[in-house]
Amino acid sequence: MEPKRALQVQVRNLSLRYPGGVQALRDVSFELYAGEALGIVGESGCGKSSLAGALVGDIPGAEEVTGQVVLRGPGGSEEGAVDMLGATRAVRREIWGKRVATVYQDPRASLNPSYTIGDQIAEAVQRRPNLAPQGVRERTLDLLRQVRIAAPETTALRYPHQLSGGQQQRAVIAMALAANPDLLILDEPTTGLDVTTEARILDLVDELRCEVNASIVFITHNLAVIAQVADRIGVMYAGELVEIGDVERVFAAPAAPYTAGLLSCIPRVDRGSGPSRRLRTIPGAVPSPGERPRGCVFMSRCPFAQERCGAESPDLLPVEGVEHLARCFRVDEVRRVGWPQDRQRRHESSGPAEGDEPVLIGRGISKRYGRVARKYALFGPVTQRPVPAVSDISFTLGKGETLGIVGESGCGKSTLLSCVAGLVRPTEGTLAMGANALAPAVRERSPALLHRMQMVFQNPDLSLNPRHTVGRIVDRAVQVLEEPSDRRKRRARVADLLNRVGLGDHYWDRHPSELSGGEKQRVAIARALAGHPDVVLADEVTSALDVSVRAEILNLLCDLQAEEGISYLFISHDMSAIRHVSHRVMVLYLGMVMEKGPVEEVFRPPFHPYTEALMSAIPAPDPTVTTRRIRLDGEVPGTRPTGCPFHTRCPRCVGR
Ligand code: SF4
């Protein structure tokens, strides 16, 4: 029988309010045992980060905090128990870094650029009293080994900028583990990392939770990550804990409608999907923390809502024994029926018809940066060669077709897209839209061709003018991209565009700051549609979005394609999104095509080893699925090796 774990953290009736009536947390209670990993998940604005701050008693600017966060003594003893909310700052400072440690999303913010990695870990180690200098060095190297850093002696002497993002995050985790903390909080630790680096960090967390006896809280917006690293899952919505329970049970039969909705929004890389299959979505958005609706907070988005839900707020009650709790009046129906299919129309986009002329053709596109230069160094002349960003890439894009382009950061996806958009002049190669050749630079292209190709970027915050209203942003695009027409016609056209992307014309007077991430991306798409484009270049358009919003945007892109025959060059590092929207896929590595073909063929064995590794890096949103782990060593190299560009990292390399 498994020994009973010690109770380490007790969160009791935790509520947190910021000035202006912003209720960030409401009556949150749970317990955490030593050696257990609890995954906290929810959309942006659900209170995950406020909870992380409250767990360590670090909530600057809070107006009112009630409840308790009790960190019990070593081994879960009553002796030495501290209420992190009631303790003085001096006591909390004594605990931070010793009994409690936090790893944040951006490792660069946690590392001091002017100290070596070894010095910074040693400083954390020295917080433990009575350690001789030799012991500090040994412990530092042990920690680097524990976080699987190769050559720890050499790495300890490096500065943060000399390490890759993944190595930096490992170093921060090593610092967090330095004092053997009782509570380790990982706040979105993989969100900013590349897909293959993320996979290796998740493997590390998975291994560490077996090795260290700390209670781990893993905060993320990605349910698939929770399935891989957590024992239990807690789902937050609008500051409330709406469901908590064993990962396998909750994933098998979620009891809160919100959890069921989140799970159903995820495109699956391990299952056939394609652009003719509609993703389920959660309509609406998380209410702002300042507006608490009466009754159940999820009612405005819940397909199971009934009259009682508007009058009473449900309590967090047991579903199956005391281990699985949910906040809903209708848990039995939710577990039986699951999240419903979208009632909206299904789109059917079968791609280009036989014999259709391609709308976009690229032939032998190459881009090299720099020129051949000879420099005279101490031991004679050194020849610097241009750095190839993309090499000899050819593709065609048919009418109503999506070509997905996938690869890690630095594989040339964005350079290729910039060449197609005319933002970067290719060194070699030609581009054409139908029968019309495309000039290499955007300013040399005719207005008619510019209208036919539009671009949507990853971050709508950067692409929308914050001082303009939604109506003005889209109206301006209509003025520029369409034939000038009178004000009344333009207004009707803007209203039509807003309706087509699922925003009513009541959004006209809103500013981008008043919109959610998904709404902003819809405005960006409406603006791109203003010129009736044949081709839309979509650059990581769903990467910065929450899971439910991502599903909405993927559905919207597929709907627009089915209705208007738009073609997409869809760039993403997310293999599941690529599989969902694409008809054909091109896999890039170091600026070269590793594999291309129809989506079902690329995602079906036999795989190219790089495609196989990318697919294996995607965590499956199902804790019962065990996928074959293929992990690539190191990062994408800075210079292209001779022979196969992938051979330095290829797990199937012959003759190594
Ligand atoms: S209590 Fe009602 S509105 Fe709230 S989640 Fe359950 S069914 Fe939906």
XYZ file of C-alpha atoms and ligand atoms in Angstrom:
664
model
C 0.000 0.000 0.000
C 1.281 3.473 -0.874
C 2.352 5.350 2.294
C 0.082 8.241 3.233
C 1.566 11.559 2.199
C 1.958 14.415 4.655
C -0.435 17.344 4.366
C 1.774 20.327 3.437
C -0.411 23.270 2.364
C -3.960 24.183 3.387
C -5.784 26.952 1.540
C -8.978 27.885 3.359
C -11.691 30.225 2.066
C -9.171 32.445 0.300
C -10.675 35.647 -1.133
C -8.715 38.518 -2.616
C -9.933 41.915 -3.744
C -8.053 44.719 -5.478
C -9.112 48.382 -5.401
C -12.116 49.259 -7.554
C -14.063 46.184 -6.433
C -11.905 43.838 -8.540
C -12.532 40.450 -6.953
C -9.573 38.341 -8.131
C -10.232 35.283 -5.922
C -13.393 34.129 -4.213
C -13.619 31.490 -1.503
C -10.856 29.218 -2.819
C -10.096 26.158 -0.670
C -7.911 23.119 -1.300
C -5.198 21.048 0.300
C -1.873 19.962 -1.051
C 0.228 17.002 0.053
C 3.994 16.561 0.063
C 5.261 15.105 -3.211
C 2.012 15.933 -5.000
C 1.650 18.093 -8.135
C -1.518 20.150 -8.482
C -2.131 21.707 -11.900
C -4.117 24.959 -11.896
C -5.747 25.797 -15.217
C -8.110 28.440 -16.588
C -8.336 31.183 -19.200
C -6.605 34.551 -18.781
C -8.286 36.617 -16.073
C -9.507 33.612 -14.073
C -7.261 34.311 -11.071
C -4.425 31.804 -11.592
C -1.616 34.298 -11.073
C -3.378 35.951 -8.116
C -3.583 32.498 -6.552
C 0.153 31.948 -7.157
C 0.901 35.262 -5.413
C -1.439 34.500 -2.509
C 0.162 31.074 -1.947
C 3.464 32.777 -1.137
C 1.857 35.766 0.588
C 3.070 38.155 -2.117
C 0.055 40.192 -3.238
C 1.107 43.821 -3.607
C -1.753 46.264 -4.123
C -4.440 43.991 -2.654
C -7.206 45.897 -0.882
C -8.638 43.020 1.123
C -7.451 39.459 1.671
C -9.408 36.993 3.755
C -8.927 33.308 4.489
C -5.744 31.385 5.194
C -2.831 29.847 3.323
C -1.191 27.585 5.887
C 2.239 26.210 5.079
C 2.709 23.406 7.565
C 6.071 22.666 9.122
C 8.685 20.307 7.626
C 7.186 16.882 6.992
C 3.692 18.360 7.357
C 4.042 18.898 11.112
C 1.935 21.392 13.054
C 5.128 22.731 14.550
C 6.508 25.501 12.377
C 3.204 25.979 10.492
C 2.861 29.521 9.108
C -0.143 31.360 7.708
C 1.411 33.071 4.676
C -1.306 35.739 4.663
C -1.113 36.572 8.365
C 2.690 36.401 8.750
C 4.787 39.552 8.951
C 6.895 40.506 5.953
C 10.048 39.557 7.870
C 8.709 36.030 8.445
C 7.666 35.679 4.807
C 11.071 36.848 3.598
C 12.636 34.205 5.801
C 10.443 31.573 4.123
C 10.830 32.731 0.506
C 13.614 30.890 -1.255
C 13.976 28.418 1.634
C 10.650 26.710 2.179
C 8.812 28.219 -0.780
C 10.158 28.848 -4.293
C 8.579 30.140 -7.490
C 9.607 29.676 -11.123
C 8.110 32.246 -13.492
C 7.417 32.254 -17.211
C 10.420 34.313 -18.305
C 13.698 32.891 -16.940
C 15.589 36.045 -17.967
C 13.585 38.042 -15.428
C 14.761 35.682 -12.662
C 18.455 35.603 -13.606
C 20.965 38.374 -12.985
C 22.803 38.976 -16.287
C 26.026 40.039 -14.547
C 26.586 36.863 -12.484
C 27.431 33.385 -13.703
C 24.826 30.658 -13.444
C 26.987 28.850 -10.884
C 27.248 31.949 -8.661
C 23.508 32.494 -8.748
C 22.703 28.899 -7.838
C 25.411 28.958 -5.141
C 23.798 32.053 -3.629
C 20.507 30.170 -3.394
C 22.310 27.141 -1.900
C 23.940 29.323 0.772
C 20.541 30.186 2.183
C 20.847 26.823 3.882
C 22.908 27.335 7.043
C 26.059 25.406 8.002
C 27.255 24.503 4.527
C 31.039 24.561 3.969
C 32.303 26.316 0.767
C 33.178 22.953 -0.786
C 29.683 21.728 0.080
C 28.170 24.754 -1.692
C 30.091 23.955 -4.881
C 29.162 20.272 -4.751
C 25.510 21.091 -4.137
C 25.522 23.617 -7.032
C 26.878 21.010 -9.437
C 24.444 18.399 -8.084
C 21.547 20.756 -8.761
C 22.718 21.366 -12.320
C 22.893 17.595 -12.786
C 19.447 17.211 -11.224
C 17.933 19.562 -13.815
C 19.730 17.513 -16.530
C 22.167 20.192 -17.663
C 24.975 18.585 -19.637
C 28.546 19.496 -18.577
C 27.533 21.200 -15.295
C 31.108 22.312 -14.494
C 31.291 24.318 -17.733
C 27.700 25.572 -17.598
C 28.207 26.866 -14.047
C 30.828 29.286 -15.408
C 28.530 30.719 -18.078
C 26.450 33.888 -17.933
C 22.688 33.749 -18.598
C 22.999 35.202 -22.113
C 25.307 32.324 -23.038
C 22.544 29.775 -22.394
C 19.500 28.900 -24.490
C 15.981 29.627 -23.190
C 15.524 26.011 -22.107
C 18.861 25.936 -20.249
C 18.018 29.246 -18.540
C 14.717 27.808 -17.323
C 16.542 24.691 -16.055
C 18.964 26.950 -14.166
C 16.037 28.819 -12.570
C 14.468 25.494 -11.556
C 17.844 24.485 -10.057
C 17.855 27.729 -8.019
C 14.308 27.006 -6.857
C 15.286 23.502 -5.736
C 18.449 24.728 -3.988
C 16.969 24.865 -0.510
C 14.759 21.754 -0.843
C 11.538 23.808 -0.693
C 8.342 22.391 0.762
C 6.257 24.262 -1.812
C 7.372 24.817 -5.417
C 5.208 27.036 -7.636
C 5.718 26.854 -11.393
C 3.841 29.779 -12.972
C 3.512 29.126 -16.735
C 7.170 27.949 -16.857
C 6.979 26.698 -20.446
C 4.711 29.278 -22.073
C 7.465 31.306 -23.744
C 9.496 28.295 -24.860
C 9.744 26.524 -28.166
C 7.702 23.363 -28.553
C 10.660 20.961 -28.332
C 12.198 22.879 -25.400
C 8.821 22.870 -23.660
C 8.655 19.094 -24.024
C 12.055 18.671 -22.373
C 11.161 21.008 -19.469
C 7.887 19.114 -18.946
C 9.817 15.830 -18.882
C 12.097 17.375 -16.265
C 9.172 18.520 -14.084
C 7.617 15.076 -14.445
C 10.847 13.429 -13.274
C 11.433 15.951 -10.477
C 8.024 15.436 -8.947
C 9.049 11.833 -8.319
C 12.499 12.826 -7.006
C 11.777 15.791 -4.717
C 9.237 15.622 -1.952
C 7.917 19.152 -2.462
C 4.291 20.049 -3.072
C 4.195 21.394 -6.627
C 1.651 23.867 -7.980
C 1.855 24.027 -11.786
C -0.044 26.981 -13.252
C -0.844 26.928 -16.956
C -3.541 27.697 -19.502
C -2.742 24.455 -21.331
C -4.755 21.433 -20.200
C -2.508 19.054 -22.105
C 0.438 20.156 -19.956
C -1.566 19.378 -16.812
C -2.320 15.904 -18.163
C 1.403 15.259 -18.414
C 2.773 16.661 -15.156
C 0.045 16.817 -12.492
C -1.547 14.337 -10.086
C -4.586 16.538 -9.491
C -6.153 19.385 -11.455
C -7.847 22.538 -10.166
C -9.900 24.535 -12.673
C -10.323 28.265 -12.009
C -13.058 30.429 -13.507
C -13.677 34.108 -12.690
C -11.689 33.819 -9.452
C -13.475 30.677 -8.254
C -12.256 27.107 -8.091
C -14.954 25.363 -10.147
C -13.551 21.829 -10.142
C -10.746 19.944 -8.453
C -9.880 16.283 -8.553
C -7.630 13.504 -9.700
C -6.337 14.232 -13.229
C -7.476 10.932 -14.734
C -10.977 11.187 -13.299
C -11.511 14.817 -14.293
C -10.203 14.275 -17.827
C -12.320 11.125 -18.219
C -15.575 12.733 -17.025
C -15.428 16.443 -16.165
C -18.226 17.494 -13.830
C -18.131 21.296 -14.223
C -19.352 22.551 -17.616
C -16.376 24.918 -17.839
C -13.888 22.038 -17.551
C -15.856 20.050 -20.132
C -15.794 23.080 -22.442
C -12.050 23.632 -22.048
C -11.326 19.975 -22.792
C -13.496 19.922 -25.892
C -11.822 23.017 -27.419
C -8.445 21.361 -27.907
C -7.528 20.243 -31.435
C -5.874 16.821 -31.212
C -2.663 16.104 -33.043
C -3.111 12.386 -32.397
C -6.505 12.225 -34.076
C -7.608 13.053 -37.579
C -9.320 16.417 -37.711
C -8.803 18.657 -40.738
C -10.520 21.846 -41.803
C -13.908 20.195 -42.325
C -14.226 19.316 -38.634
C -15.478 22.099 -36.419
C -13.860 22.588 -33.029
C -16.170 23.061 -30.101
C -15.925 26.451 -28.405
C -17.046 28.177 -25.219
C -19.139 31.170 -26.299
C -18.576 34.562 -24.679
C -15.713 35.634 -22.449
C -14.644 35.509 -18.810
C -16.503 38.306 -16.945
C -14.208 41.093 -15.861
C -13.115 40.715 -12.212
C -15.041 43.882 -11.333
C -18.390 42.492 -12.541
C -19.598 39.503 -10.616
C -22.838 38.182 -12.088
C -25.571 37.040 -9.726
C -25.858 33.294 -9.234
C -23.382 31.003 -10.981
C -20.467 32.957 -12.502
C -20.394 30.685 -15.565
C -24.096 31.054 -16.365
C -23.726 33.456 -19.315
C -21.600 30.871 -21.171
C -23.107 27.646 -19.886
C -25.211 25.398 -22.151
C -26.556 23.580 -19.054
C -27.837 26.737 -17.300
C -31.325 26.683 -15.833
C -33.392 29.124 -13.805
C -31.879 28.171 -10.473
C -28.372 29.018 -11.736
C -29.284 32.704 -12.013
C -30.572 32.893 -8.462
C -28.100 30.838 -6.428
C -24.369 30.386 -6.520
C -23.411 26.678 -6.470
C -21.012 25.401 -3.795
C -17.958 23.262 -4.441
C -19.397 19.847 -3.574
C -18.184 16.234 -3.858
C -18.867 14.460 -7.131
C -17.342 11.088 -6.398
C -16.119 10.875 -2.842
C -14.214 13.730 -1.259
C -11.403 13.670 -3.834
C -13.384 15.085 -6.764
C -15.327 18.319 -6.205
C -17.225 20.517 -8.651
C -19.184 23.756 -8.458
C -22.342 23.069 -10.454
C -25.983 22.122 -9.846
C -26.040 19.687 -12.761
C -22.911 17.578 -12.441
C -24.679 14.327 -13.361
C -25.974 15.685 -16.688
C -22.616 17.297 -17.468
C -20.757 14.034 -16.836
C -23.255 12.081 -18.910
C -23.718 14.433 -21.882
C -20.442 16.396 -22.068
C -19.951 19.728 -23.798
C -22.353 20.047 -26.762
C -21.375 20.513 -30.388
C -21.533 24.072 -31.726
C -24.982 24.910 -32.986
C -23.492 27.058 -35.737
C -23.198 25.805 -39.279
C -20.445 23.357 -40.123
C -17.973 24.532 -42.685
C -16.897 22.190 -45.442
C -13.715 23.286 -47.109
C -12.320 20.562 -49.298
C -9.461 22.638 -50.688
C -8.765 23.447 -54.326
C -10.749 21.724 -57.044
C -9.053 19.543 -59.640
C -7.621 21.689 -62.442
C -7.807 25.006 -60.503
C -4.889 27.344 -61.142
C -2.824 28.022 -57.986
C -3.409 31.494 -56.511
C 0.108 31.778 -55.105
C 3.271 30.199 -56.453
C 6.756 30.378 -54.941
C 9.727 28.986 -56.862
C 13.173 28.471 -55.350
C 12.808 31.132 -52.635
C 16.092 31.702 -50.815
C 17.127 34.400 -48.402
C 20.671 34.885 -47.147
C 21.760 37.575 -44.741
C 25.165 39.238 -45.010
C 27.752 39.105 -47.789
C 30.957 37.268 -48.425
C 33.631 39.240 -46.590
C 37.304 38.646 -45.940
C 38.677 39.898 -42.679
C 42.274 39.786 -41.564
C 42.594 38.276 -38.119
C 45.694 37.391 -36.109
C 46.384 34.151 -37.986
C 45.546 35.313 -41.499
C 42.422 36.028 -43.547
C 39.036 34.767 -42.412
C 36.181 34.479 -44.883
C 32.711 35.298 -43.560
C 29.923 33.736 -45.564
C 26.291 34.845 -45.811
C 23.935 33.145 -43.361
C 21.140 31.275 -45.131
C 17.721 31.885 -43.525
C 15.668 29.967 -46.099
C 16.955 27.941 -49.028
C 15.311 26.906 -52.260
C 11.721 26.692 -51.046
C 9.042 26.055 -53.641
C 5.325 25.797 -53.022
C 1.937 26.331 -54.588
C -1.243 27.425 -52.863
C -4.579 26.592 -54.455
C -7.841 28.508 -54.174
C -9.530 27.791 -50.841
C -6.513 25.852 -49.628
C -4.463 26.137 -46.440
C -0.765 25.395 -46.537
C 0.486 24.908 -42.977
C 4.137 25.773 -42.346
C 5.564 24.359 -39.148
C 8.906 24.167 -37.363
C 10.774 25.395 -34.281
C 11.818 29.025 -33.754
C 14.655 29.863 -36.116
C 13.599 27.364 -38.780
C 12.778 30.098 -41.322
C 8.953 30.204 -41.133
C 8.706 33.939 -40.542
C 11.460 34.756 -43.052
C 9.594 32.802 -45.717
C 6.353 34.613 -44.881
C 8.135 37.984 -44.949
C 9.545 37.151 -48.400
C 6.056 36.272 -49.648
C 4.632 39.474 -48.138
C 7.409 41.529 -49.746
C 8.695 42.746 -46.385
C 12.028 40.997 -46.979
C 13.575 40.851 -50.452
C 14.453 37.232 -51.328
C 18.025 36.646 -52.492
C 16.782 34.202 -55.118
C 13.500 32.858 -56.389
C 10.259 34.119 -57.864
C 6.743 34.663 -56.590
C 3.509 34.917 -58.546
C -0.173 35.384 -57.813
C -1.932 33.423 -60.518
C -0.544 34.716 -63.818
C 0.892 37.914 -62.266
C 4.509 37.965 -61.145
C 4.980 39.461 -57.678
C 7.762 42.008 -57.284
C 10.186 41.093 -54.483
C 9.553 44.269 -52.442
C 6.116 45.325 -51.244
C 6.499 48.926 -52.472
C 7.102 47.668 -56.022
C 3.843 45.701 -56.094
C 0.725 47.120 -57.717
C -2.182 48.158 -55.443
C -4.379 45.497 -57.068
C -1.937 42.745 -56.084
C -1.477 44.205 -52.607
C -5.229 44.034 -52.040
C -5.246 40.380 -52.999
C -2.771 39.432 -50.270
C -3.227 40.420 -46.627
C -1.479 39.490 -43.422
C -2.657 38.753 -39.864
C -0.066 38.842 -37.105
C 0.433 36.932 -33.874
C -0.150 39.772 -31.467
C -3.230 41.908 -32.215
C -2.168 44.313 -29.448
C 0.759 45.349 -31.608
C -1.125 45.450 -34.899
C -4.185 47.483 -33.792
C -3.881 51.190 -33.046
C -4.929 51.528 -29.380
C -6.176 55.094 -29.935
C -8.607 54.192 -32.711
C -12.015 52.605 -32.280
C -12.803 49.255 -33.876
C -14.991 51.013 -36.449
C -12.229 53.424 -37.389
C -9.618 50.642 -37.662
C -11.744 48.617 -40.088
C -13.071 51.720 -41.883
C -9.531 52.844 -42.595
C -8.727 49.463 -44.140
C -11.898 49.717 -46.272
C -10.852 53.193 -47.439
C -7.363 52.033 -48.363
C -8.141 48.610 -49.787
C -11.483 49.151 -51.516
C -12.584 51.575 -54.183
C -13.325 54.877 -52.437
C -17.036 55.112 -51.870
C -19.354 57.349 -49.906
C -19.489 57.312 -46.139
C -22.799 55.464 -45.921
C -21.601 52.595 -48.116
C -18.343 52.365 -46.207
C -20.213 52.174 -42.935
C -22.373 49.341 -44.274
C -19.241 47.541 -45.467
C -17.550 47.865 -42.049
C -20.698 46.556 -40.330
C -20.733 43.633 -42.768
C -17.064 42.830 -42.063
C -17.599 42.969 -38.301
C -20.588 40.648 -38.625
C -18.625 38.226 -40.747
C -15.964 37.803 -38.070
C -18.628 37.294 -35.413
C -18.578 40.811 -33.927
C -21.768 42.852 -34.131
C -21.583 46.464 -35.297
C -22.113 47.460 -31.637
C -18.344 46.958 -31.399
C -17.912 50.027 -33.608
C -17.135 52.501 -30.827
C -14.997 50.242 -28.662
C -11.249 50.627 -28.360
C -8.865 47.625 -28.528
C -8.258 47.912 -24.768
C -11.946 47.104 -24.200
C -11.735 43.845 -26.156
C -10.626 40.337 -25.208
C -7.671 38.714 -27.006
C -9.985 36.767 -29.319
C -12.063 39.852 -30.153
C -8.916 41.796 -31.027
C -7.790 39.004 -33.337
C -11.239 39.044 -34.980
C -10.859 42.788 -35.622
C -7.443 42.112 -37.187
C -9.033 39.448 -39.412
C -11.915 41.802 -40.358
C -9.351 44.400 -41.378
C -7.491 41.850 -43.503
C -10.755 40.891 -45.251
C -11.495 44.488 -46.267
C -9.751 44.180 -49.638
C -11.435 40.843 -50.585
C -8.071 39.041 -50.399
C -7.354 35.820 -52.266
C -4.531 34.960 -49.878
C -4.157 35.645 -46.158
C -0.747 35.175 -44.564
C -1.456 34.057 -40.995
C 1.632 34.361 -38.788
C 1.129 32.421 -35.511
C -2.351 33.978 -35.252
C -3.503 31.668 -32.467
C -0.278 31.376 -30.459
C -1.055 34.141 -27.963
C -4.668 33.075 -27.395
C -6.416 31.054 -24.721
C -7.541 27.565 -25.639
C -11.244 28.427 -26.119
C -10.455 31.599 -28.080
C -7.971 29.677 -30.208
C -10.730 27.220 -31.141
C -13.023 30.140 -32.086
C -10.393 31.730 -34.318
C -9.525 28.413 -36.012
C -13.239 27.844 -36.692
C -13.594 31.398 -38.003
C -10.667 30.990 -40.410
C -12.141 27.731 -41.725
C -15.646 29.269 -42.048
C -14.314 32.254 -43.993
C -12.372 29.922 -46.245
C -15.457 27.827 -46.969
C -17.588 30.919 -47.665
C -15.158 33.056 -49.635
C -12.560 30.633 -50.980
C -9.701 32.404 -49.181
C -6.339 30.632 -49.210
C -4.089 30.703 -46.169
C -0.381 30.379 -45.636
C -0.733 29.363 -42.003
C 2.418 29.526 -39.923
C 2.507 27.957 -36.505
C 4.732 26.001 -34.169
C 1.578 24.257 -32.904
C 1.263 20.930 -34.718
C -2.313 20.397 -33.490
C -3.501 23.741 -34.938
C -1.618 22.980 -38.171
C -3.272 19.593 -38.416
C -6.680 21.085 -37.788
C -6.672 23.847 -40.415
C -4.312 22.654 -43.144
C -4.896 20.777 -46.370
C -1.180 20.470 -46.997
C 1.788 20.864 -44.661
C 5.392 21.933 -45.118
C 7.857 21.161 -42.298
C 10.858 23.506 -42.162
C 14.172 23.065 -40.377
C 17.085 25.501 -40.660
C 15.387 27.156 -43.612
C 15.005 23.939 -45.607
C 11.955 21.816 -46.337
C 12.220 18.554 -44.410
C 8.870 17.171 -45.480
C 5.793 18.353 -47.327
C 2.588 16.797 -48.493
C -1.133 16.392 -47.797
C -1.887 16.777 -44.092
C -3.044 13.207 -43.523
C 0.106 11.826 -45.154
C 2.504 14.037 -43.212
C 0.769 13.120 -39.947
C 0.727 9.405 -40.764
C 3.739 7.077 -40.471
C 6.347 6.731 -41.775
C 7.363 10.173 -40.510
C 10.373 12.249 -41.282
C 12.426 12.081 -38.028
C 12.004 15.844 -37.494
C 8.219 15.718 -38.018
C 8.092 12.744 -35.679
C 10.010 14.674 -32.996
C 7.737 17.733 -33.377
C 4.647 15.553 -33.040
C 6.076 13.748 -30.047
C 6.768 17.105 -28.338
C 3.049 17.993 -28.219
C 1.629 16.890 -24.864
C -1.538 14.824 -25.337
C -4.574 16.290 -23.528
C -5.297 12.868 -22.063
C -3.425 11.459 -19.049
C -4.102 7.871 -20.169
C -2.313 8.335 -23.505
C 1.348 7.376 -23.480
C 3.127 8.622 -26.559
C 6.570 7.592 -27.683
C 8.951 10.227 -26.352
C 11.411 11.534 -28.895
C 13.373 14.449 -27.521
C 15.759 16.495 -29.630
C 19.066 17.406 -28.026
C 20.050 21.050 -27.864
C 18.621 23.938 -29.831
C 18.409 24.683 -33.543
C 22.102 25.271 -34.504
C 23.169 28.794 -35.448
C 24.925 27.631 -38.613
C 23.747 24.965 -40.986
C 25.848 21.782 -40.758
C 27.038 19.987 -43.862
C 25.132 16.927 -45.018
C 21.579 16.602 -43.774
C 20.850 19.828 -41.838
C 19.081 17.795 -39.151
C 21.807 15.187 -38.610
C 23.323 16.876 -35.520
C 20.059 16.389 -33.597
C 18.490 13.474 -35.418
C 17.690 10.496 -33.169
C 17.868 8.236 -36.227
C 21.135 9.597 -37.632
C 23.078 6.835 -39.367
C 26.761 6.346 -38.507
C 26.973 8.468 -35.356
S -24.591 25.868 -11.922
Fe -25.833 26.132 -13.746
S -24.873 27.812 -14.900
Fe -23.417 27.122 -13.345
S -22.142 25.672 -14.392
Fe -23.771 24.484 -13.442
S -25.402 24.333 -14.943
Fe -23.988 25.914 -15.631
